[in-house]
Coordinates of C-alpha atoms (C1' of nucleotides) in Angstrom, one line a residue:
Chain A
M1 CA 124.1 17.4 160.7
S2 CA 125.9 20.5 162.3
R3 CA 129.6 20.9 161.4
K4 CA 132.0 19.5 164.0
R5 CA 134.2 21.6 166.3
F6 CA 137.3 21.6 166.6
D7 CA 137.4 22.6 170.0
D8 CA 138.1 20.2 171.8
M9 CA 141.3 19.0 169.3
N10 CA 144.5 20.0 171.6
C11 CA 146.2 21.5 169.1
G12 CA 146.5 24.9 167.8
V13 CA 145.9 25.1 164.7
A14 CA 142.0 23.4 164.8
Q15 CA 141.5 26.2 167.6
A16 CA 142.7 28.4 164.7
L17 CA 140.1 27.3 162.5
E18 CA 137.4 27.3 164.9
T19 CA 137.1 30.8 164.9
L20 CA 139.0 31.9 161.7
G21 CA 137.9 28.4 159.7
D22 CA 134.4 30.4 158.3
W23 CA 134.5 30.8 154.4
W24 CA 134.6 34.5 154.5
T25 CA 135.9 34.9 157.8
L26 CA 139.4 35.1 157.2
L27 CA 138.7 37.1 154.2
I28 CA 136.8 40.2 156.3
V29 CA 140.1 40.3 158.5
R30 CA 141.0 41.4 155.1
D31 CA 139.2 44.0 154.6
A32 CA 139.6 44.9 158.0
F33 CA 143.8 45.4 157.4
F34 CA 142.9 46.8 154.2
G35 CA 141.7 49.4 156.7
A36 CA 137.3 48.7 156.1
R37 CA 136.0 49.4 159.3
R38 CA 131.9 49.9 158.7
F39 CA 129.7 47.5 157.2
S40 CA 128.9 48.4 153.7
E41 CA 133.0 48.7 153.1
F42 CA 133.0 44.8 154.5
E43 CA 129.7 44.4 152.1
H44 CA 130.2 46.0 149.0
S45 CA 134.0 45.1 148.6
L46 CA 133.4 41.2 149.2
G47 CA 130.3 41.0 147.8
I48 CA 128.7 38.9 150.8
A49 CA 125.3 38.4 152.1
K50 CA 124.0 40.7 154.6
N51 CA 123.4 38.3 157.0
I52 CA 126.2 36.3 156.9
L53 CA 128.6 39.1 157.2
A54 CA 126.6 40.2 160.3
A55 CA 126.8 36.7 161.7
R56 CA 130.2 36.7 161.0
L57 CA 130.7 40.3 162.4
R58 CA 129.3 39.1 165.4
R59 CA 130.9 36.4 165.4
L60 CA 134.4 37.9 165.3
V61 CA 133.5 40.2 167.9
E62 CA 132.8 37.7 170.6
H63 CA 136.1 36.3 169.9
G64 CA 137.7 39.2 170.3
V65 CA 139.3 39.6 166.8
F66 CA 136.8 42.9 166.3
E67 CA 136.0 45.2 168.2
R68 CA 132.3 47.7 168.1
V69 CA 132.7 50.5 168.5
A70 CA 130.1 53.2 168.2
S71 CA 131.2 56.1 165.6
G72 CA 129.4 59.4 163.9
A73 CA 127.1 61.6 165.3
T74 CA 124.7 60.4 168.0
G75 CA 123.6 57.8 165.2
E76 CA 123.8 54.4 166.2
R77 CA 126.6 54.5 163.1
H78 CA 129.5 52.1 164.5
E79 CA 132.7 51.0 163.2
Y80 CA 134.0 47.6 163.6
R81 CA 138.0 47.6 164.7
L82 CA 140.3 45.2 164.8
T83 CA 141.8 44.3 168.1
A84 CA 145.5 43.5 169.0
K85 CA 144.0 40.2 168.9
G86 CA 143.0 40.7 164.9
Q87 CA 145.8 42.6 164.2
A88 CA 148.2 39.6 165.3
L89 CA 147.0 37.9 162.3
L90 CA 149.1 40.1 160.1
P91 CA 151.3 36.8 160.0
V92 CA 149.1 34.5 158.6
L93 CA 147.2 36.5 156.1
V94 CA 150.7 37.2 154.8
A95 CA 151.7 33.2 155.0
L96 CA 148.3 32.7 152.7
R97 CA 149.4 35.7 150.4
E98 CA 152.5 34.4 149.8
W99 CA 151.7 30.8 149.2
S100 CA 149.4 31.4 146.6
D101 CA 151.8 34.1 145.2
E102 CA 154.4 31.7 144.4
W103 CA 153.0 28.3 144.2
V104 CA 149.0 29.8 142.7
Y105 CA 150.1 33.0 140.6
G106 CA 153.3 32.2 140.3
R107 CA 156.3 34.4 140.6
G108 CA 156.1 37.7 138.3
H109 CA 152.2 37.4 138.8
E110 CA 151.3 39.0 141.8
P111 CA 148.5 40.7 142.4
I112 CA 149.2 42.5 145.3
I113 CA 152.8 43.6 146.5
F114 CA 153.4 44.0 150.5
R115 CA 156.0 47.0 151.1
E116 CA 157.6 49.2 153.7
R117 CA 155.5 52.0 154.1
A118 CA 158.0 53.7 155.1
T119 CA 161.0 52.6 152.2
G120 CA 158.7 51.2 149.6
R121 CA 160.9 48.5 149.3
R122 CA 159.3 45.0 149.4
L123 CA 158.7 42.8 152.7
P124 CA 161.2 39.7 152.5
R125 CA 159.9 36.2 152.4
L126 CA 158.2 34.9 155.8
R127 CA 160.2 31.9 156.9
V128 CA 161.2 29.2 159.3
T129 CA 163.5 29.8 161.2
N130 CA 165.8 28.0 164.0
R131 CA 167.4 31.3 167.0
D132 CA 170.3 31.7 164.2
G133 CA 167.7 32.5 161.6
E134 CA 168.6 29.3 159.5
E135 CA 165.1 28.1 157.3
L136 CA 164.1 25.6 158.5
K137 CA 161.4 22.9 156.8
S138 CA 159.1 20.7 157.8
K139 CA 161.1 17.5 158.6
D140 CA 163.8 19.8 160.5
I141 CA 161.2 20.7 162.9
L142 CA 160.1 18.5 165.9
A143 CA 156.4 18.7 168.1
T144 CA 156.8 17.9 171.4
P145 CA 153.7 17.9 174.0
G146 CA 153.7 21.7 175.9
P147 CA 152.7 22.9 179.2
G148 CA 149.0 22.6 177.8
A149 CA 148.8 19.1 176.4
T150 CA 146.7 16.7 177.1
L151 CA 147.1 13.3 178.1
E152 CA 146.4 12.0 174.9
T153 CA 148.0 14.9 172.7
R154 CA 151.6 13.7 174.9
Q155 CA 151.3 10.4 174.3
R156 CA 150.4 10.7 170.2
L157 CA 154.2 12.7 170.0
T158 CA 157.0 10.6 170.6
P159 CA 157.7 11.9 173.8
R160 CA 161.2 12.1 173.2
T161 CA 161.6 15.9 174.2
K162 CA 165.0 18.0 175.0
D163 CA 163.2 20.3 177.9
Chain B
M1 CA 122.4 28.1 146.9
S2 CA 126.6 27.2 145.9
R3 CA 129.5 28.8 147.8
K4 CA 130.7 31.8 146.4
R5 CA 133.5 31.7 144.7
F6 CA 136.5 33.5 145.5
D7 CA 139.0 32.7 142.5
D8 CA 138.0 35.9 140.8
M9 CA 139.2 37.8 144.0
N10 CA 142.6 38.5 142.4
C11 CA 144.0 38.9 146.0
G12 CA 146.7 36.0 146.9
V13 CA 144.5 35.5 150.6
A14 CA 141.5 34.8 148.9
Q15 CA 143.3 32.3 146.1
A16 CA 144.7 30.1 149.2
L17 CA 141.3 29.7 150.8
E18 CA 140.3 28.5 147.2
T19 CA 142.1 25.9 147.8
L20 CA 142.2 25.7 151.8
G21 CA 139.2 27.4 152.8
D22 CA 137.1 24.3 153.8
W23 CA 136.8 23.0 157.0
W24 CA 138.9 20.5 156.9
T25 CA 141.3 20.7 154.6
L26 CA 144.2 22.5 157.2
L27 CA 144.0 19.6 159.8
I28 CA 144.3 17.2 157.1
V29 CA 147.9 19.1 155.3
R30 CA 148.7 19.7 159.4
D31 CA 147.9 15.6 159.7
A32 CA 150.3 15.1 157.2
F33 CA 153.0 17.4 157.9
F34 CA 152.9 15.2 161.6
G35 CA 153.4 12.0 159.2
A36 CA 149.9 10.8 158.6
R37 CA 150.5 9.6 155.0
R38 CA 147.2 6.5 154.9
F39 CA 143.5 7.1 154.3
S40 CA 143.1 6.0 158.0
E41 CA 145.8 7.3 159.1
F42 CA 144.2 10.8 158.7
E43 CA 140.2 9.4 158.8
H44 CA 141.7 8.0 163.2
S45 CA 143.3 11.0 163.9
L46 CA 141.2 13.8 162.7
G47 CA 137.7 11.6 163.6
I48 CA 136.6 13.3 159.9
A49 CA 134.5 11.3 157.8
K50 CA 135.6 8.9 155.4
N51 CA 133.6 10.7 152.1
I52 CA 134.4 14.2 153.4
L53 CA 137.9 13.0 153.8
A54 CA 137.9 11.2 150.4
A55 CA 136.5 14.2 148.7
R56 CA 138.9 16.5 150.5
L57 CA 141.8 14.4 149.7
R58 CA 140.9 14.3 145.6
R59 CA 140.4 18.1 145.8
L60 CA 144.0 18.3 147.2
V61 CA 145.4 15.9 145.0
E62 CA 144.2 18.3 142.2
H63 CA 145.7 20.8 143.2
G64 CA 148.7 19.8 143.7
V65 CA 149.1 20.4 147.5
F66 CA 149.3 15.8 147.8
E67 CA 150.3 13.7 145.7
R68 CA 148.4 10.1 145.7
V69 CA 151.6 7.4 145.4
A70 CA 150.8 3.6 144.8
S71 CA 152.3 1.7 148.1
G72 CA 153.0 -1.7 149.5
A73 CA 153.6 -4.8 147.9
T74 CA 150.8 -5.1 144.6
G75 CA 148.1 -4.4 145.9
E76 CA 146.0 -0.9 145.4
R77 CA 147.3 0.3 148.2
H78 CA 148.2 4.2 148.6
E79 CA 149.5 6.9 150.2
Y80 CA 148.7 10.5 150.0
R81 CA 152.1 12.7 149.9
L82 CA 152.8 15.9 150.9
T83 CA 153.9 17.8 147.5
A84 CA 156.3 20.9 147.9
K85 CA 153.2 22.9 146.6
G86 CA 152.4 21.0 150.1
Q87 CA 155.2 21.2 152.0
A88 CA 155.5 25.2 151.6
L89 CA 152.2 26.2 153.7
L90 CA 154.6 25.3 157.0
P91 CA 154.6 29.1 158.0
V92 CA 150.5 29.6 157.6
L93 CA 150.5 26.2 159.8
V94 CA 152.9 28.1 162.2
A95 CA 151.3 31.4 162.6
L96 CA 147.7 30.4 162.5
R97 CA 149.6 27.8 165.4
E98 CA 151.0 30.5 167.1
W99 CA 147.7 33.0 166.9
S100 CA 146.1 30.4 168.9
D101 CA 148.6 29.6 171.4
E102 CA 148.8 33.2 172.4
W103 CA 145.3 34.1 172.0
V104 CA 143.6 31.2 172.6
Y105 CA 145.3 29.0 175.0
G106 CA 148.0 31.8 176.3
R107 CA 151.8 31.6 176.7
G108 CA 152.4 28.7 179.4
H109 CA 149.7 26.8 178.4
E110 CA 150.7 25.7 174.6
P111 CA 149.5 22.1 174.2
I112 CA 152.1 21.9 171.4
I113 CA 155.6 23.2 170.9
F114 CA 157.8 22.8 168.1
R115 CA 161.8 22.7 168.4
E116 CA 164.6 22.5 166.2
R117 CA 165.0 19.1 165.7
A118 CA 168.7 19.2 166.1
T119 CA 169.0 20.9 168.9
G120 CA 165.6 21.0 170.3
R121 CA 165.2 24.1 171.2
R122 CA 161.7 26.5 170.3
L123 CA 161.1 28.1 167.8
P124 CA 161.4 31.5 167.3
R125 CA 158.1 33.3 166.9
L126 CA 157.2 33.9 163.2
R127 CA 157.6 37.4 162.2
V128 CA 156.4 39.8 159.3
T129 CA 160.0 42.3 158.8
N130 CA 161.2 44.9 156.4
R131 CA 164.8 44.1 154.7
D132 CA 167.1 45.3 158.2
G133 CA 165.0 42.2 160.3
E134 CA 162.4 44.9 162.3
E135 CA 159.5 43.6 162.8
L136 CA 156.6 45.7 161.0
K137 CA 152.8 46.2 161.8
S138 CA 150.0 46.6 159.7
K139 CA 150.3 50.2 159.7
D140 CA 153.6 49.8 158.5
I141 CA 152.9 47.9 155.2
L142 CA 151.6 49.1 152.5
A143 CA 149.9 46.8 149.6
T144 CA 150.2 47.8 145.8
P145 CA 149.3 46.4 142.8
G146 CA 151.9 44.3 141.2
P147 CA 151.9 42.7 138.2
G148 CA 149.2 40.4 138.0
A149 CA 147.3 43.1 139.6
T150 CA 143.8 43.9 137.4
L151 CA 142.7 47.1 136.9
E152 CA 139.9 46.9 139.4
T153 CA 142.4 46.1 142.6
R154 CA 145.2 48.6 140.1
Q155 CA 142.5 51.5 141.5
R156 CA 141.3 50.0 145.0
L157 CA 145.1 50.5 146.6
T158 CA 146.5 53.6 146.6
P159 CA 148.4 54.5 143.8
R160 CA 151.3 56.2 145.7
T161 CA 153.8 52.9 145.0
K162 CA 157.0 53.6 145.3
D163 CA 158.7 51.9 141.9
Chain C
dA1 C1' 106.9 64.5 154.9
dT2 C1' 109.5 62.0 151.7
dT3 C1' 113.8 60.5 150.0
dG4 C1' 118.3 58.3 150.8
dA5 C1' 121.8 55.7 152.5
dT6 C1' 123.2 52.6 156.4
dG7 C1' 122.7 48.3 159.2
dG8 C1' 121.0 45.6 159.4
dT9 C1' 116.6 40.2 160.2
dT10 C1' 113.5 37.1 158.2
dG11 C1' 112.5 33.3 155.0
dC12 C1' 113.3 30.5 152.3
dA13 C1' 115.4 27.2 148.6
dT14 C1' 119.6 25.0 147.7
dG15 C1' 124.4 23.3 148.2
dA16 C1' 127.5 20.8 152.2
dT17 C1' 128.1 18.2 155.7
dG18 C1' 127.8 14.3 159.7
dC19 C1' 126.0 9.4 159.7
dA20 C1' 125.7 4.6 158.9
dA21 C1' 125.4 1.5 155.6
dC22 C1' 127.3 -0.5 151.6
dC23 C1' 130.8 -2.2 149.0
dA24 C1' 135.6 -4.0 146.6
dT25 C1' 140.1 -5.3 147.0
dG26 C1' 143.9 -7.4 149.2
dC27 C1' 146.3 -10.9 152.4
dG28 C1' 146.1 -14.1 155.8
dG29 C1' 145.6 -18.4 158.2
dT30 C1' 142.9 -23.3 157.5
Chain D
dA1 C1' 139.0 -23.2 147.9
dC2 C1' 136.7 -20.7 151.8
dC3 C1' 136.6 -17.2 155.2
dG4 C1' 137.0 -13.8 157.8
dC5 C1' 139.2 -8.6 157.9
dA6 C1' 141.7 -4.6 156.9
dT7 C1' 141.5 -1.1 153.8
dG8 C1' 139.4 2.1 151.4
dG9 C1' 136.3 3.8 149.7
dT10 C1' 130.9 5.0 147.4
dT11 C1' 125.8 5.8 148.0
dG12 C1' 121.6 7.7 150.3
dC13 C1' 120.1 10.1 153.8
dA14 C1' 118.6 13.7 157.2
dT15 C1' 120.1 18.3 158.7
dC16 C1' 122.7 22.5 158.8
dA17 C1' 125.0 26.3 156.4
dT18 C1' 125.0 29.5 152.6
dG19 C1' 123.3 32.8 149.1
dC20 C1' 119.4 36.2 147.3
dA21 C1' 115.2 38.7 148.3
dA22 C1' 112.8 41.0 151.2
dC23 C1' 111.5 43.5 154.1
dC24 C1' 112.8 47.2 158.4
dA25 C1' 114.6 50.6 162.1
dT26 C1' 117.1 55.0 162.2
dC27 C1' 118.7 58.7 160.9
dA28 C1' 119.8 63.2 157.7
dA29 C1' 119.6 65.6 154.2
dT30 C1' 115.6 67.7 150.8

DNA sequence: ATTGATGGTTGCATGATGCAACCATGCGGT
DNA sequence: ACCGCATGGTTGCATCATGCAACCATCAAT
């Protein structure tokens, strides 16, 4: 059977995974952040099959994460560039990388370190905070229905909203 | 052919996806953040097939994201609880949700809003910043080899490190 | 004209997924 | 003790997605 769709789930995580959840997709985006632009760059960097790469890029273009722009002289060459929507995925990639740096590799064994280009300083850890900058754990957070919530979502979330 | 493994990729994003990249995995983790504990809770909340859910939970327990603890009276009942490693995925989920809130649903159409439980205030957007708290875009960031970098990684990243 | 690189598409074998059916255990009621 | 039901799975099977190899079309250089 075909993979189940997440579109209707009325949850941002599910929606994001609907676009990004394929096996290779986030790695293609990562490579684009590292500077990859052309089909062959992604292909060689990832070792991905051409048909899969072509399908993923097509899908990402459809979803507005990449744009396909003509490149080179007169030829049929083109590049795949991240759109603003694609560049907005930076926090997702940073969050994934930080998680495995800490919990898979362990501190002191990170393969890659992100630094501020201007100063060379390491970036501080990504933090989920309140408006005062205090870090929050999951137990400090309450999920409430937003304007786009379906009735089902509204009922699922305890309705002690402070709006 | 079996899916290609990302283990050897010497990149945190690939490592994280090796653990979390299956279609349902991050949604299971999301449900756990929302309070799900028992097999049937995940099953009904997600509408996932039992065999897939069982396989994913087993894998997540193996990877240390969940722990399986006995529950109830004498019975064979048990719960799946997030470990510290699992709870550390909060920024990943928040980043994914924020991305689709902004770029898929659009502002004003968010299905779910996260608030600080103590005050009811909305959480500020997750930001990738430098040590002075200034937000950085991808072009402001430089990737450099870390202590766990392979030779290949070292060569791939331009070696203008400021260590 | 030929060679090579780029950027794909097509076909096929195999693994992963979804669904339904079945199973084992514990518990509550009678 | 017996029945029924909920929980928490496992097993089988049909179908979809993936990986690999082969092939193709275009362009540039030789």
